[in-house]
mmCIF file with all atom_site columns, C-alpha atoms in Angstrom:
data_model
loop_
_atom_site.group_PDB
_atom_site.id
_atom_site.type_symbol
_atom_site.label_atom_id
_atom_site.label_alt_id
_atom_site.label_comp_id
_atom_site.label_asym_id
_atom_site.label_entity_id
_atom_site.label_seq_id
_atom_site.pdbx_PDB_ins_code
_atom_site.Cartn_x
_atom_site.Cartn_y
_atom_site.Cartn_z
_atom_site.occupancy
_atom_site.B_iso_or_equiv
_atom_site.pdbx_formal_charge
_atom_site.auth_seq_id
_atom_site.auth_comp_id
_atom_site.auth_asym_id
_atom_site.auth_atom_id
_atom_site.pdbx_PDB_model_num
ATOM 1  C CA . ILE A 1 1  ? -7.560  -22.797 -9.339  1.00 85.00 ? 299 ILE A CA 1
ATOM 2  C CA . LEU A 1 2  ? -6.056  -21.649 -6.036  1.00 85.00 ? 300 LEU A CA 1
ATOM 3  C CA . SER A 1 3  ? -8.747  -19.056 -5.541  1.00 80.00 ? 301 SER A CA 1
ATOM 4  C CA . LYS A 1 4  ? -11.465 -21.670 -6.057  1.00 84.00 ? 302 LYS A CA 1
ATOM 5  C CA . LYS A 1 5  ? -9.797  -23.757 -3.337  1.00 90.00 ? 303 LYS A CA 1
ATOM 6  C CA . GLY A 1 6  ? -10.011 -20.837 -0.901  1.00 86.00 ? 304 GLY A CA 1
ATOM 7  C CA . VAL A 1 7  ? -6.304  -19.952 -1.000  1.00 89.00 ? 305 VAL A CA 1
ATOM 8  C CA . ILE A 1 8  ? -5.718  -16.259 -0.305  1.00 88.00 ? 306 ILE A CA 1
ATOM 9  C CA . ILE A 1 9  ? -3.646  -14.755 -3.104  1.00 89.00 ? 307 ILE A CA 1
ATOM 10 C CA . LEU A 1 10 ? -2.007  -11.417 -2.379  1.00 91.00 ? 308 LEU A CA 1
ATOM 11 C CA . PRO A 1 11 ? -1.945  -8.974  -5.287  1.00 93.00 ? 309 PRO A CA 1
ATOM 12 C CA . ASP A 1 12 ? 1.542   -8.453  -6.711  1.00 92.00 ? 310 ASP A CA 1
ATOM 13 C CA . ILE A 1 13 ? 1.337   -4.704  -6.129  1.00 92.00 ? 311 ILE A CA 1
ATOM 14 C CA . TYR A 1 14 ? 0.783   -5.334  -2.418  1.00 94.00 ? 312 TYR A CA 1
ATOM 15 C CA . ALA A 1 15 ? 3.382   -8.095  -2.172  1.00 93.00 ? 313 ALA A CA 1
ATOM 16 C CA . ASN A 1 16 ? 6.035   -5.793  -3.662  1.00 94.00 ? 314 ASN A CA 1
ATOM 17 C CA . ALA A 1 17 ? 5.001   -2.759  -1.630  1.00 94.00 ? 315 ALA A CA 1
ATOM 18 C CA . GLY A 1 18 ? 7.053   -3.687  1.433   1.00 94.00 ? 316 GLY A CA 1
ATOM 19 C CA . GLY A 1 19 ? 10.372  -3.248  -0.352  1.00 95.00 ? 317 GLY A CA 1
ATOM 20 C CA . VAL A 1 20 ? 9.245   -0.024  -1.999  1.00 95.00 ? 318 VAL A CA 1
ATOM 21 C CA . THR A 1 21 ? 8.038   1.337   1.339   1.00 96.00 ? 319 THR A CA 1
ATOM 22 C CA . VAL A 1 22 ? 11.332  0.573   3.076   1.00 97.00 ? 320 VAL A CA 1
ATOM 23 C CA . SER A 1 23 ? 13.185  2.270   0.196   1.00 97.00 ? 321 SER A CA 1
ATOM 24 C CA . TYR A 1 24 ? 11.012  5.328   0.847   1.00 96.00 ? 322 TYR A CA 1
ATOM 25 C CA . PHE A 1 25 ? 11.920  5.168   4.547   1.00 96.00 ? 323 PHE A CA 1
ATOM 26 C CA . GLU A 1 26 ? 15.616  5.135   3.587   1.00 96.00 ? 324 GLU A CA 1
ATOM 27 C CA . TRP A 1 27 ? 15.118  8.148   1.331   1.00 96.00 ? 325 TRP A CA 1
ATOM 28 C CA . VAL A 1 28 ? 13.347  10.067  4.127   1.00 94.00 ? 326 VAL A CA 1
ATOM 29 C CA . GLN A 1 29 ? 16.128  9.200   6.586   1.00 94.00 ? 327 GLN A CA 1
ATOM 30 C CA . ASN A 1 30 ? 18.793  10.398  4.153   1.00 94.00 ? 328 ASN A CA 1
ATOM 31 C CA . ILE A 1 31 ? 17.043  13.718  3.519   1.00 96.00 ? 329 ILE A CA 1
ATOM 32 C CA . GLN A 1 32 ? 16.449  14.367  7.215   1.00 94.00 ? 330 GLN A CA 1
ATOM 33 C CA . GLY A 1 33 ? 19.802  13.036  8.410   1.00 93.00 ? 331 GLY A CA 1
ATOM 34 C CA . PHE A 1 34 ? 18.191  10.417  10.662  1.00 91.00 ? 332 PHE A CA 1
ATOM 35 C CA . LEU A 1 35 ? 19.089  6.790   11.185  1.00 93.00 ? 333 LEU A CA 1
ATOM 36 C CA . TRP A 1 36 ? 16.323  4.416   12.209  1.00 94.00 ? 334 TRP A CA 1
ATOM 37 C CA . ASP A 1 37 ? 17.130  1.144   13.901  1.00 94.00 ? 335 ASP A CA 1
ATOM 38 C CA . GLU A 1 38 ? 15.703  -2.087  12.503  1.00 95.00 ? 336 GLU A CA 1
ATOM 39 C CA . GLU A 1 39 ? 12.955  -2.174  15.127  1.00 97.00 ? 337 GLU A CA 1
ATOM 40 C CA . LYS A 1 40 ? 11.609  1.235   14.075  1.00 95.00 ? 338 LYS A CA 1
ATOM 41 C CA . VAL A 1 41 ? 11.749  0.323   10.374  1.00 96.00 ? 339 VAL A CA 1
ATOM 42 C CA . ASN A 1 42 ? 9.818   -2.892  11.035  1.00 97.00 ? 340 ASN A CA 1
ATOM 43 C CA . ARG A 1 43 ? 7.286   -1.095  13.246  1.00 97.00 ? 341 ARG A CA 1
ATOM 44 C CA . GLU A 1 44 ? 6.639   1.588   10.628  1.00 96.00 ? 342 GLU A CA 1
ATOM 45 C CA . LEU A 1 45 ? 6.483   -0.966  7.822   1.00 97.00 ? 343 LEU A CA 1
ATOM 46 C CA . LYS A 1 46 ? 3.946   -3.039  9.737   1.00 98.00 ? 344 LYS A CA 1
ATOM 47 C CA . LYS A 1 47 ? 1.813   0.071   10.314  1.00 98.00 ? 345 LYS A CA 1
ATOM 48 C CA . TYR A 1 48 ? 1.776   1.037   6.627   1.00 97.00 ? 346 TYR A CA 1
ATOM 49 C CA . MET A 1 49 ? 1.272   -2.498  5.295   1.00 97.00 ? 347 MET A CA 1
ATOM 50 C CA . THR A 1 50 ? -1.534  -3.220  7.760   1.00 97.00 ? 348 THR A CA 1
ATOM 51 C CA . LYS A 1 51 ? -3.329  -0.018  6.790   1.00 97.00 ? 349 LYS A CA 1
ATOM 52 C CA . ALA A 1 52 ? -2.884  -0.809  3.095   1.00 96.00 ? 350 ALA A CA 1
ATOM 53 C CA . PHE A 1 53 ? -4.294  -4.319  3.536   1.00 97.00 ? 351 PHE A CA 1
ATOM 54 C CA . LYS A 1 54 ? -7.289  -2.967  5.451   1.00 97.00 ? 352 LYS A CA 1
ATOM 55 C CA . ASN A 1 55 ? -7.920  -0.444  2.661   1.00 97.00 ? 353 ASN A CA 1
ATOM 56 C CA . ILE A 1 56 ? -7.779  -3.202  0.042   1.00 97.00 ? 354 ILE A CA 1
ATOM 57 C CA . LYS A 1 57 ? -10.118 -5.433  2.064   1.00 96.00 ? 355 LYS A CA 1
ATOM 58 C CA . SER A 1 58 ? -12.551 -2.534  2.478   1.00 96.00 ? 356 SER A CA 1
ATOM 59 C CA . MET A 1 59 ? -12.549 -1.951  -1.276  1.00 96.00 ? 357 MET A CA 1
ATOM 60 C CA . CYS A 1 60 ? -13.183 -5.678  -1.805  1.00 95.00 ? 358 CYS A CA 1
ATOM 61 C CA . LYS A 1 61 ? -16.165 -5.617  0.527   1.00 96.00 ? 359 LYS A CA 1
ATOM 62 C CA . SER A 1 62 ? -17.734 -2.543  -1.075  1.00 96.00 ? 360 SER A CA 1
ATOM 63 C CA . ASN A 1 63 ? -17.214 -3.891  -4.623  1.00 94.00 ? 361 ASN A CA 1
ATOM 64 C CA . ASN A 1 64 ? -17.634 -7.610  -3.906  1.00 95.00 ? 362 ASN A CA 1
ATOM 65 C CA . CYS A 1 65 ? -14.354 -8.570  -5.568  1.00 92.00 ? 363 CYS A CA 1
ATOM 66 C CA . ASP A 1 66 ? -11.122 -10.446 -4.885  1.00 91.00 ? 364 ASP A CA 1
ATOM 67 C CA . LEU A 1 67 ? -7.951  -8.885  -3.450  1.00 93.00 ? 365 LEU A CA 1
ATOM 68 C CA . ARG A 1 68 ? -6.371  -8.345  -6.873  1.00 92.00 ? 366 ARG A CA 1
ATOM 69 C CA . MET A 1 69 ? -9.328  -6.402  -8.207  1.00 94.00 ? 367 MET A CA 1
ATOM 70 C CA . GLY A 1 70 ? -9.696  -4.576  -4.887  1.00 95.00 ? 368 GLY A CA 1
ATOM 71 C CA . ALA A 1 71 ? -6.079  -3.379  -5.033  1.00 96.00 ? 369 ALA A CA 1
ATOM 72 C CA . PHE A 1 72 ? -6.453  -2.369  -8.675  1.00 95.00 ? 370 PHE A CA 1
ATOM 73 C CA . THR A 1 73 ? -9.709  -0.505  -7.982  1.00 95.00 ? 371 THR A CA 1
ATOM 74 C CA . LEU A 1 74 ? -8.213  1.266   -4.964  1.00 96.00 ? 372 LEU A CA 1
ATOM 75 C CA . GLY A 1 75 ? -5.231  2.405   -7.024  1.00 94.00 ? 373 GLY A CA 1
ATOM 76 C CA . LEU A 1 76 ? -7.387  3.689   -9.867  1.00 95.00 ? 374 LEU A CA 1
ATOM 77 C CA . ASP A 1 77 ? -9.674  5.457   -7.415  1.00 94.00 ? 375 ASP A CA 1
ATOM 78 C CA . ARG A 1 78 ? -6.709  7.253   -5.865  1.00 94.00 ? 376 ARG A CA 1
ATOM 79 C CA . VAL A 1 79 ? -5.324  8.325   -9.245  1.00 94.00 ? 377 VAL A CA 1
ATOM 80 C CA . ALA A 1 80 ? -8.750  9.572   -10.358 1.00 92.00 ? 378 ALA A CA 1
ATOM 81 C CA . ARG A 1 81 ? -9.214  11.529  -7.127  1.00 93.00 ? 379 ARG A CA 1
ATOM 82 C CA . ALA A 1 82 ? -5.746  13.096  -7.376  1.00 93.00 ? 380 ALA A CA 1
ATOM 83 C CA . THR A 1 83 ? -6.419  14.028  -11.003 1.00 93.00 ? 381 THR A CA 1
ATOM 84 C CA . LEU A 1 84 ? -9.603  15.866  -10.032 1.00 91.00 ? 382 LEU A CA 1
ATOM 85 C CA . LEU A 1 85 ? -7.930  17.610  -7.090  1.00 92.00 ? 383 LEU A CA 1
ATOM 86 C CA . ARG A 1 86 ? -5.187  18.896  -9.387  1.00 91.00 ? 384 ARG A CA 1
ATOM 87 C CA . GLY A 1 87 ? -7.752  20.215  -11.842 1.00 89.00 ? 385 GLY A CA 1
ATOM 88 C CA . TRP A 1 88 ? -6.801  17.848  -14.658 1.00 83.00 ? 386 TRP A CA 1
ATOM 89 C CA . GLU A 1 89 ? -10.379 16.976  -15.560 1.00 72.00 ? 387 GLU A CA 1
ATOM 90 C CA . ALA A 1 90 ? -10.990 15.594  -19.033 1.00 59.00 ? 388 ALA A CA 1
#
């Protein structure tokens, strides 16, 4: 219903990615013994989330689909590519 009304609906995988990404940043800081200030965390998060959204939108344009299907397709494409690169062909 919302989609038919032109409301942009972010895919759940994208909406949850911010917290996961910041957790990754914390892990990297712990391993390397660094401490980022809030400004750097926000700057890096914005960079990664913006790139991810652009990648999803690009997938939507090339497959003529909504954001949910674009995110899903992008994820499957990445898994398939990684599988081939590792030599795990079926």
